[in-house]
XYZ file of N, CA and C in Angstrom:
687
model
N 0.809 -1.160 0.036
C 0.010 0.034 0.084
C 0.883 1.325 -0.013
N 1.994 1.215 0.761
C 2.799 2.538 0.830
C 3.410 2.683 -0.622
N 3.811 1.552 -1.148
C 4.410 1.755 -2.534
C 3.465 2.403 -3.480
N 2.132 1.883 -3.448
C 1.025 2.357 -4.359
C 0.991 3.869 -4.088
N 0.763 4.307 -2.834
C 0.603 5.661 -2.497
C 1.789 6.514 -3.000
N 2.948 6.094 -2.802
C 4.112 6.739 -3.295
C 4.134 6.928 -4.779
N 3.754 5.917 -5.475
C 3.673 5.963 -6.971
C 2.593 6.980 -7.369
N 1.455 6.992 -6.710
C 0.373 7.949 -7.043
C 0.837 9.338 -6.862
N 1.613 9.553 -5.789
C 1.991 10.922 -5.642
C 2.908 11.447 -6.663
N 3.575 10.580 -7.450
C 4.429 10.996 -8.490
C 3.696 11.484 -9.733
N 2.408 11.189 -9.846
C 1.512 11.581 -10.924
C 1.596 13.158 -11.025
N 1.859 13.728 -12.203
C 1.934 15.130 -12.300
C 0.551 15.793 -12.201
N 0.365 16.761 -11.330
C -0.927 17.481 -11.299
C -1.317 18.071 -12.734
N -2.568 17.970 -13.034
C -3.029 18.480 -14.382
C -3.545 19.929 -14.263
N -2.662 20.861 -14.092
C -3.099 22.219 -14.131
C -2.270 23.026 -15.218
N -3.076 23.311 -16.342
C -2.402 23.968 -17.461
C -1.168 23.257 -17.853
N -1.169 21.939 -18.034
C -0.090 21.251 -18.480
C 0.036 21.308 -19.998
N 1.240 21.265 -20.461
C 1.528 21.194 -21.907
C 2.243 19.894 -22.236
N 1.688 19.034 -23.100
C 2.300 17.770 -23.408
C 2.254 17.656 -24.937
N 2.917 16.615 -25.402
C 3.020 16.333 -26.814
C 1.786 15.773 -27.302
N 1.060 14.825 -26.501
C 0.010 14.007 -26.992
C -1.059 13.900 -25.870
N -2.362 14.072 -26.117
C -3.450 13.658 -25.224
C -4.002 12.464 -25.800
N -3.920 11.422 -24.979
C -4.481 10.055 -25.465
C -5.481 9.430 -24.674
N -6.632 9.218 -25.178
C -7.772 8.573 -24.545
C -7.774 7.099 -25.000
N -7.623 6.280 -23.988
C -7.712 4.765 -24.187
C -9.040 4.269 -23.841
N -9.865 3.968 -24.905
C -11.224 3.633 -24.750
C -11.297 2.034 -24.863
N -11.448 1.362 -23.824
C -11.456 -0.127 -23.644
C -12.785 -0.781 -23.570
N -13.053 -1.819 -24.332
C -14.425 -2.529 -24.395
C -14.668 -3.105 -22.999
N -15.777 -2.818 -22.469
C -16.168 -3.520 -21.214
C -17.709 -3.914 -21.304
N -18.090 -4.181 -22.595
C -19.447 -4.581 -22.879
C -19.757 -5.939 -22.389
N -20.941 -6.453 -22.671
C -21.392 -7.675 -22.128
C -20.609 -8.869 -22.719
N -19.955 -8.779 -23.848
C -19.153 -9.797 -24.435
C -17.864 -9.961 -23.855
N -17.466 -9.047 -22.923
C -16.232 -8.987 -22.306
C -16.430 -9.453 -20.768
N -15.779 -10.607 -20.436
C -15.868 -11.146 -19.129
C -14.996 -10.347 -18.143
N -15.202 -10.605 -16.822
C -14.355 -9.898 -15.790
C -12.861 -10.214 -15.979
N -12.642 -11.506 -16.352
C -11.277 -11.973 -16.604
C -10.723 -11.215 -17.856
N -11.397 -10.949 -18.786
C -10.996 -10.097 -19.917
C -10.793 -8.656 -19.586
N -11.588 -8.088 -18.708
C -11.414 -6.768 -18.211
C -10.091 -6.677 -17.525
N -9.808 -7.631 -16.560
C -8.553 -7.587 -15.915
C -7.397 -7.742 -16.871
N -7.489 -8.632 -17.779
C -6.411 -8.826 -18.811
C -6.159 -7.643 -19.539
N -7.153 -6.964 -20.062
C -6.980 -5.664 -20.802
C -6.302 -4.582 -19.985
N -6.725 -4.508 -18.693
C -6.001 -3.504 -17.787
C -4.584 -3.889 -17.572
N -4.357 -5.134 -17.241
C -3.009 -5.542 -16.995
C -2.127 -5.458 -18.282
N -2.676 -5.736 -19.448
C -1.948 -5.537 -20.732
C -1.616 -4.127 -20.868
N -2.470 -3.163 -20.612
C -2.191 -1.708 -20.742
C -1.115 -1.361 -19.753
N -1.219 -1.854 -18.552
C -0.145 -1.555 -17.559
C 1.203 -1.987 -18.083
N 1.245 -3.211 -18.613
C 2.485 -3.700 -19.180
C 2.983 -2.863 -20.237
N 2.097 -2.472 -21.178
C 2.584 -1.685 -22.406
C 3.017 -0.338 -22.076
N 2.295 0.347 -21.187
C 2.632 1.744 -20.884
C 3.972 1.824 -20.108
N 4.395 0.841 -19.399
C 5.692 0.845 -18.799
C 6.795 0.127 -19.509
N 6.498 -0.286 -20.678
C 7.496 -0.958 -21.613
C 8.627 -0.017 -21.931
N 9.954 -0.391 -21.963
C 10.972 0.572 -22.219
C 10.908 1.278 -23.542
N 10.397 0.503 -24.585
C 10.297 1.131 -25.834
C 9.198 2.180 -25.878
N 8.167 2.036 -25.155
C 7.088 3.051 -25.054
C 7.584 4.300 -24.331
N 8.331 4.037 -23.263
C 8.893 5.098 -22.419
C 9.972 5.921 -23.294
N 10.682 5.198 -24.069
C 11.664 5.900 -24.976
C 10.930 6.756 -25.876
N 9.833 6.233 -26.523
C 9.029 7.054 -27.462
C 8.568 8.266 -26.777
N 8.010 8.198 -25.525
C 7.545 9.488 -24.759
C 8.766 10.402 -24.579
N 9.906 9.919 -24.180
C 11.041 10.821 -23.820
C 11.575 11.490 -25.130
N 11.312 10.912 -26.184
C 11.756 11.480 -27.540
C 10.765 12.518 -28.209
N 9.562 12.720 -27.536
C 8.633 13.759 -28.044
C 9.214 15.065 -27.752
N 8.524 16.103 -28.438
C 9.062 17.442 -28.234
C 9.040 17.989 -26.791
N 7.963 17.599 -25.968
C 7.938 17.915 -24.566
C 8.442 16.860 -23.638
N 8.703 15.658 -24.146
C 9.151 14.606 -23.318
C 7.899 14.050 -22.324
N 6.765 14.304 -22.826
C 5.579 13.923 -21.966
C 4.330 13.737 -22.833
N 3.427 12.884 -22.252
C 2.066 12.731 -22.829
C 1.061 12.725 -21.693
N -0.150 12.889 -22.029
C -1.266 12.710 -21.026
C -2.157 11.698 -21.481
N -2.500 10.826 -20.487
C -3.315 9.590 -20.806
C -4.458 9.379 -19.840
N -5.656 8.983 -20.300
C -6.681 8.497 -19.477
C -7.298 7.249 -20.020
N -7.679 6.444 -19.098
C -8.188 4.992 -19.472
C -9.716 4.911 -19.081
N -10.535 4.756 -20.114
C -11.993 4.806 -19.886
C -12.449 3.544 -20.479
N -13.288 2.799 -19.733
C -14.077 1.583 -20.154
C -15.375 2.040 -20.660
N -15.880 1.270 -21.799
C -17.099 1.690 -22.445
C -18.026 0.477 -22.617
N -19.289 0.733 -22.571
C -20.333 -0.334 -22.782
C -21.572 0.337 -23.179
N -22.691 0.136 -22.410
C -23.920 0.979 -22.575
C -23.653 2.420 -21.996
N -22.738 2.432 -20.907
C -22.215 3.655 -20.413
C -20.761 3.672 -20.512
N -20.045 4.767 -19.998
C -18.728 5.017 -20.032
C -18.168 5.249 -18.661
N -17.121 4.630 -18.234
C -16.602 4.833 -16.826
C -15.080 5.136 -16.919
N -14.650 6.159 -16.353
C -13.226 6.434 -16.177
C -12.605 5.557 -15.154
N -11.602 4.857 -15.526
C -10.825 3.947 -14.631
C -9.719 4.676 -14.014
N -8.949 5.408 -14.832
C -7.780 6.161 -14.449
C -7.955 7.554 -15.135
N -8.065 8.646 -14.394
C -8.294 10.078 -14.918
C -6.869 10.477 -15.614
N -6.975 11.654 -16.145
C -5.941 12.271 -16.866
C -4.552 12.167 -16.058
N -3.527 11.682 -16.592
C -2.230 11.508 -15.936
C -1.112 11.881 -16.922
N -0.231 12.789 -16.566
C 0.895 13.062 -17.279
C 1.890 12.056 -17.077
N 2.320 11.373 -18.175
C 3.468 10.482 -18.067
C 4.667 11.144 -18.695
N 5.738 11.211 -17.881
C 6.974 11.800 -18.321
C 8.206 11.153 -17.741
N 8.053 9.939 -17.134
C 9.112 9.239 -16.549
C 8.632 7.784 -16.301
N 9.661 6.897 -16.031
C 9.224 5.554 -15.589
C 8.397 5.554 -14.370
N 8.669 6.487 -13.378
C 7.817 6.526 -12.191
C 6.440 6.857 -12.455
N 6.128 7.830 -13.246
C 4.770 8.224 -13.534
C 4.054 7.232 -14.389
N 4.806 6.537 -15.183
C 4.165 5.396 -16.024
C 3.854 4.270 -15.006
N 4.680 3.972 -14.056
C 4.342 3.021 -13.092
C 3.122 3.367 -12.167
N 3.056 4.610 -11.838
C 1.873 5.105 -11.081
C 0.561 4.916 -11.845
N 0.545 5.192 -13.182
C -0.611 5.007 -13.961
C -0.915 3.558 -14.122
N 0.091 2.713 -14.265
C -0.149 1.284 -14.407
C -0.773 0.745 -13.053
N -0.189 1.097 -11.944
C -0.734 0.765 -10.612
C -2.250 1.145 -10.371
N -2.571 2.316 -10.852
C -3.935 2.769 -10.619
C -4.857 2.058 -11.511
N -4.446 1.404 -12.658
C -5.374 0.681 -13.505
C -5.875 -0.614 -12.900
N -5.108 -1.144 -11.925
C -5.399 -2.471 -11.483
C -6.332 -2.670 -10.363
N -6.751 -1.482 -9.760
C -7.575 -1.583 -8.538
C -9.036 -1.468 -8.727
N -9.512 -0.440 -9.597
C -10.966 -0.194 -9.538
C -11.873 -1.310 -10.017
N -13.050 -1.367 -9.520
C -14.005 -2.385 -9.962
C -14.491 -2.146 -11.355
N -15.168 -3.089 -11.888
C -15.929 -2.759 -13.262
C -17.093 -1.909 -13.039
N -17.102 -0.775 -13.863
C -18.133 0.158 -13.723
C -18.929 0.354 -14.989
N -18.456 -0.143 -16.122
C -19.215 -0.040 -17.372
C -19.875 -1.380 -17.659
N -21.112 -1.335 -17.969
C -21.865 -2.637 -18.232
C -22.869 -2.415 -19.358
N -23.396 -3.505 -19.949
C -24.479 -3.477 -20.943
C -23.927 -3.775 -22.292
N -24.668 -3.410 -23.293
C -24.402 -3.661 -24.675
C -23.713 -2.474 -25.180
N -23.116 -2.595 -26.424
C -22.297 -1.524 -27.039
C -23.127 -0.261 -27.395
N -22.470 0.841 -27.024
C -22.854 2.244 -27.301
C -21.549 2.935 -27.899
N -21.155 2.536 -29.051
C -19.809 2.933 -29.588
C -19.806 4.505 -29.899
N -20.889 4.977 -30.515
C -21.038 6.374 -30.756
C -20.825 7.169 -29.508
N -21.632 6.856 -28.507
C -21.445 7.548 -27.234
C -20.069 7.516 -26.695
N -19.410 6.294 -26.823
C -18.049 6.179 -26.321
C -17.096 7.107 -26.983
N -17.233 7.180 -28.298
C -16.348 8.108 -29.055
C -16.540 9.456 -28.686
N -17.834 9.933 -28.478
C -18.202 11.294 -28.035
C -17.643 11.590 -26.605
N -17.593 10.606 -25.750
C -17.094 10.711 -24.437
C -15.627 10.967 -24.490
N -14.922 10.279 -25.404
C -13.460 10.619 -25.657
C -13.240 12.011 -26.012
N -14.083 12.521 -26.989
C -13.940 13.873 -27.362
C -14.195 14.833 -26.168
N -15.238 14.576 -25.345
C -15.606 15.389 -24.245
C -14.489 15.562 -23.226
N -13.939 14.344 -22.878
C -12.766 14.498 -21.829
C -11.551 15.240 -22.377
N -11.301 15.164 -23.674
C -10.078 15.909 -24.195
C -10.435 17.366 -24.142
N -11.615 17.769 -24.508
C -12.060 19.141 -24.455
C -12.190 19.800 -23.063
N -12.517 18.877 -22.087
C -12.831 19.440 -20.746
C -11.617 19.450 -19.865
N -10.464 18.981 -20.254
C -9.392 18.967 -19.343
C -8.593 20.346 -19.419
N -7.514 20.421 -18.563
C -6.748 21.669 -18.580
C -5.342 21.492 -19.249
N -5.362 20.573 -20.240
C -4.120 20.280 -20.901
C -4.102 20.875 -22.267
N -2.845 21.283 -22.727
C -2.719 21.557 -24.139
C -1.735 20.681 -24.720
N -1.947 20.408 -26.037
C -1.091 19.395 -26.673
C -1.025 19.756 -28.160
N -0.036 19.101 -28.734
C 0.123 19.222 -30.238
C -0.809 18.314 -30.988
N -1.209 17.110 -30.315
C -2.067 16.104 -30.931
C -3.030 15.618 -29.913
N -4.128 15.158 -30.425
C -5.171 14.511 -29.577
C -5.668 13.230 -30.310
N -5.582 12.104 -29.663
C -5.964 10.869 -30.181
C -6.853 10.076 -29.265
N -7.902 9.408 -29.793
C -8.687 8.435 -29.158
C -8.273 7.027 -29.646
N -7.986 6.121 -28.708
C -7.511 4.889 -29.060
C -8.626 3.958 -28.637
N -9.388 3.387 -29.727
C -10.569 2.712 -29.397
C -10.343 1.134 -29.593
N -10.696 0.311 -28.584
C -10.517 -1.154 -28.726
C -11.807 -1.811 -28.500
N -12.054 -2.950 -29.193
C -13.218 -3.779 -28.930
C -13.226 -4.992 -29.770
N -14.312 -5.870 -29.630
C -14.336 -7.074 -30.373
C -15.527 -7.167 -31.293
N -16.277 -5.915 -31.605
C -17.407 -5.921 -32.534
C -17.626 -4.486 -32.839
N -18.424 -4.282 -33.867
C -18.889 -2.869 -34.257
C -20.329 -2.795 -34.035
N -20.999 -3.699 -33.243
C -22.381 -3.533 -32.932
C -22.598 -2.336 -32.188
N -23.749 -1.564 -32.433
C -23.997 -0.328 -31.856
C -25.499 -0.324 -31.458
N -25.795 -0.663 -30.143
C -27.255 -0.932 -29.827
C -28.026 0.192 -29.230
N -27.193 1.273 -28.861
C -27.927 2.457 -28.315
C -27.124 3.633 -28.493
N -27.775 4.865 -28.316
C -27.043 6.121 -28.374
C -26.840 6.630 -29.787
N -25.905 7.413 -29.884
C -25.558 8.098 -31.183
C -24.954 7.068 -32.207
N -25.216 7.328 -33.381
C -24.670 6.416 -34.516
C -23.184 6.541 -34.575
N -22.500 5.442 -35.039
C -21.050 5.524 -35.143
C -20.600 6.539 -36.103
N -21.181 6.593 -37.334
C -20.715 7.550 -38.285
C -20.962 8.954 -37.797
N -22.045 9.266 -37.211
C -22.282 10.628 -36.757
C -21.262 11.014 -35.704
N -20.953 10.189 -34.761
C -19.951 10.409 -33.753
C -18.574 10.547 -34.265
N -18.200 9.642 -35.176
C -16.962 9.831 -35.747
C -16.701 11.033 -36.504
N -17.731 11.541 -37.240
C -17.645 12.755 -37.998
C -17.448 13.943 -37.019
N -18.086 13.877 -35.866
C -18.033 15.006 -34.909
C -16.629 15.061 -34.272
N -16.094 13.866 -33.918
C -14.787 13.732 -33.280
C -13.707 14.226 -34.296
N -13.763 13.740 -35.587
C -12.695 14.073 -36.586
C -12.785 15.488 -36.847
N -14.043 16.126 -36.871
C -14.209 17.563 -37.197
C -13.533 18.509 -36.151
N -13.435 17.805 -34.920
C -12.779 18.642 -33.760
C -11.272 18.535 -33.814
N -10.738 17.903 -34.859
C -9.322 17.691 -34.941
C -8.679 16.577 -34.190
N -9.466 15.643 -33.765
C -9.072 14.521 -33.031
C -9.030 13.229 -33.858
N -7.933 12.517 -33.744
C -7.707 11.310 -34.581
C -8.186 10.141 -33.784
N -8.920 9.209 -34.579
C -9.386 7.926 -33.968
C -8.597 6.826 -34.458
N -7.857 6.164 -33.703
C -7.212 4.935 -33.975
C -7.895 3.674 -33.393
N -7.704 2.486 -34.017
C -8.359 1.242 -33.511
C -7.460 0.137 -33.162
N -8.020 -0.573 -32.220
C -7.372 -1.872 -31.790
C -8.422 -3.013 -31.888
N -8.849 -3.447 -32.952
C -9.860 -4.530 -33.057
C -9.321 -5.811 -32.529
N -10.069 -6.580 -31.692
C -9.615 -7.814 -31.185
C -10.265 -8.984 -32.037
N -9.533 -9.540 -32.758
C -10.012 -10.554 -33.766
C -9.987 -11.966 -33.162
N -11.193 -12.169 -32.520
C -11.506 -13.417 -31.807
C -11.628 -14.534 -32.917
N -12.002 -14.188 -34.161
C -12.265 -15.120 -35.178
C -11.033 -15.454 -36.002
N -9.798 -14.969 -35.589
C -8.540 -15.316 -36.331
C -8.203 -14.306 -37.422
N -7.228 -14.629 -38.175
C -6.756 -13.640 -39.189
C -7.749 -13.311 -40.238
N -8.678 -14.143 -40.451
C -9.738 -13.864 -41.487
C -10.998 -13.161 -40.915
N -10.997 -12.836 -39.664
C -12.037 -12.086 -38.928
C -12.216 -10.716 -39.666
N -13.447 -10.480 -40.149
C -13.667 -9.119 -40.977
C -13.633 -7.894 -40.014
N -13.404 -8.040 -38.706
C -13.483 -6.825 -37.882
C -12.463 -5.786 -38.134
N -11.240 -6.120 -38.623
C -10.325 -5.172 -38.971
C -10.810 -4.297 -40.047
N -11.389 -4.859 -41.143
C -11.962 -4.067 -42.224
C -13.090 -3.196 -41.697
N -13.941 -3.696 -40.726
C -14.973 -2.910 -40.284
C -14.550 -1.717 -39.476
N -13.436 -1.918 -38.729
C -12.823 -0.747 -37.994
C -12.285 0.204 -38.986
N -11.570 -0.230 -40.016
C -11.115 0.669 -41.052
C -12.145 1.428 -41.765
N -13.320 0.901 -41.932
C -14.318 1.577 -42.745
C -15.242 2.341 -41.846
N -15.441 2.036 -40.550
C -16.526 2.604 -39.713
C -15.943 3.316 -38.390
N -14.863 2.928 -37.945
C -14.393 3.492 -36.605
C -13.358 4.505 -36.745
N -12.172 4.128 -37.338
C -11.051 5.107 -37.378
C -11.294 6.298 -38.317
N -10.549 7.373 -38.012
C -10.718 8.552 -38.766
C -9.707 9.662 -38.413
N -9.488 10.628 -39.268
C -8.598 11.601 -39.072
C -7.280 11.403 -39.790
N -6.420 12.449 -39.907
C -5.244 12.339 -40.667
C -4.244 11.255 -40.026
N -3.927 10.367 -40.953
C -2.992 9.263 -40.577
C -3.618 8.150 -39.618
N -4.948 8.115 -39.514
C -5.576 7.170 -38.614
C -5.290 5.716 -39.177
N -5.172 4.831 -38.129
C -4.865 3.465 -38.473
C -5.444 2.475 -37.480
N -5.611 1.238 -37.853
C -5.992 0.195 -36.934
C -4.972 -0.933 -36.968
N -4.645 -1.480 -35.848
C -3.674 -2.510 -35.697
C -4.458 -3.668 -35.004
N -4.651 -4.748 -35.637
C -5.432 -5.896 -35.075
C -4.642 -6.687 -33.979
N -5.459 -7.184 -33.016
C -4.896 -8.091 -32.005
C -5.498 -9.463 -32.231
N -4.751 -10.447 -32.447
C -5.277 -11.833 -32.768
C -5.536 -12.503 -31.430
N -6.519 -12.090 -30.768
C -6.903 -12.592 -29.441
C -5.827 -12.224 -28.270
N -5.902 -12.929 -27.206
C -5.070 -12.615 -26.136
C -3.534 -12.637 -26.393
N -3.101 -13.662 -27.148
C -1.733 -13.949 -27.382
C -1.055 -12.795 -27.999
N -1.776 -11.982 -28.707
C -1.209 -10.794 -29.537
C -1.506 -9.486 -29.029
N -2.306 -9.465 -27.940
C -2.936 -8.166 -27.533
C -1.844 -7.157 -26.982
N -0.980 -7.629 -26.124
C 0.061 -6.724 -25.541
C 1.048 -6.249 -26.574
N 1.353 -7.150 -27.569
C 2.262 -6.738 -28.632
C 1.614 -5.666 -29.522
N 0.365 -5.993 -29.959
C -0.314 -4.997 -30.733
C -0.517 -3.631 -30.035
N -0.879 -3.736 -28.775
C -1.078 -2.557 -27.986
C 0.231 -1.754 -27.928
N 1.381 -2.444 -27.557
C 2.607 -1.719 -27.483
C 3.023 -1.080 -28.737
N 2.925 -1.735 -29.822
C 3.204 -1.211 -31.208
C 2.383 0.075 -31.469
N 1.063 -0.056 -31.194
C 0.191 1.033 -31.491
C 0.532 2.235 -30.589
N 0.863 2.084 -29.368
C 1.125 3.163 -28.478
C 2.426 3.899 -29.048
N 3.525 2.970 -29.389
C 4.683 3.711 -29.918
C 4.394 4.474 -31.166
N 3.677 4.050 -32.092
C 3.317 4.760 -33.274
C 2.495 6.121 -32.940
N 1.621 5.864 -32.067
C 0.789 7.153 -31.655
C 1.644 8.157 -30.891
N 2.546 7.720 -30.007
C 3.302 8.599 -29.244
C 4.317 9.374 -30.192
N 4.991 8.581 -31.117
C 5.864 9.128 -32.021
C 5.326 9.920 -33.166
N 3.948 9.817 -33.333
C 3.321 10.480 -34.376
C 3.598 9.833 -35.761
N 4.041 8.624 -35.796
C 4.410 7.924 -36.928
C 3.367 7.069 -37.522
N 2.915 7.358 -38.811
C 1.816 6.411 -39.316
C 2.418 5.083 -39.715
N 1.483 4.214 -39.953
C 1.804 2.939 -40.619
C 2.207 3.025 -41.976
N 2.734 2.099 -42.682
C 3.055 2.150 -44.116
C 1.827 2.503 -44.933
N 2.023 3.109 -46.151
C 1.001 3.683 -46.988
C 0.010 2.546 -47.293
N 0.483 1.238 -47.351
C -0.481 0.180 -47.713
C -1.546 -0.051 -46.635
N -1.122 0.286 -45.362
C -1.875 -0.046 -44.332
C -2.843 1.111 -43.685
N -2.590 2.322 -44.335
C -3.290 3.447 -43.840
C -4.734 3.446 -44.560
N -5.635 3.889 -43.753
C -6.942 4.159 -44.122
C -7.241 5.636 -44.212
N -7.813 6.187 -45.391
C -7.940 7.514 -45.476
C -9.061 8.046 -44.474
N -8.913 9.336 -44.054
C -9.951 9.886 -43.100
C -11.187 9.939 -43.886
N -12.273 9.814 -43.044
C -13.672 9.900 -43.708
C -14.006 11.378 -44.160
């Protein structure tokens, strides 16, 4: 407990902070995601955000810092870890530790459009300034059972200058059409991309790769890019 408190104290207070990137991690917590999978997604994010290659990407940005928040989405949206400036291994560890404690708060069926708009809202409501703003959306389907339509929400987010990248979880293997659905319906904005995760075995690797590309502001190869809507 003392170690956790010490790590949390290292988180940079968010008052008129200037960072290179504001990053909203929107993680699927809908009915198709079990508690075990919720825990796995959080643990994977904790592993990825503290990876030496990710920390190196952060240190090489213009400001040497990014701001991150982790939100789970379903029929509602719930903030698991609020905006945190990550500018060192210690602040990354603090963010990772904070991910692992809270209970599941988002439940019900998919409301993807509402989740995307929540990502936009939390970016616009914070006291951070940045060169870039990105919503990092992950999930295992594109079903949208309530709330704002996906296309309407995506258009509003992109019009605000926010990029939407995707991490589709391909439970059906390499031939799962979810990647193509993410490319055509979810992602948007200049240089937007989707990196698939082939189930659990590939999730941490895909997430780490995507974080490095987002932090560095480096797009995928031209063949993998999807034009903004």
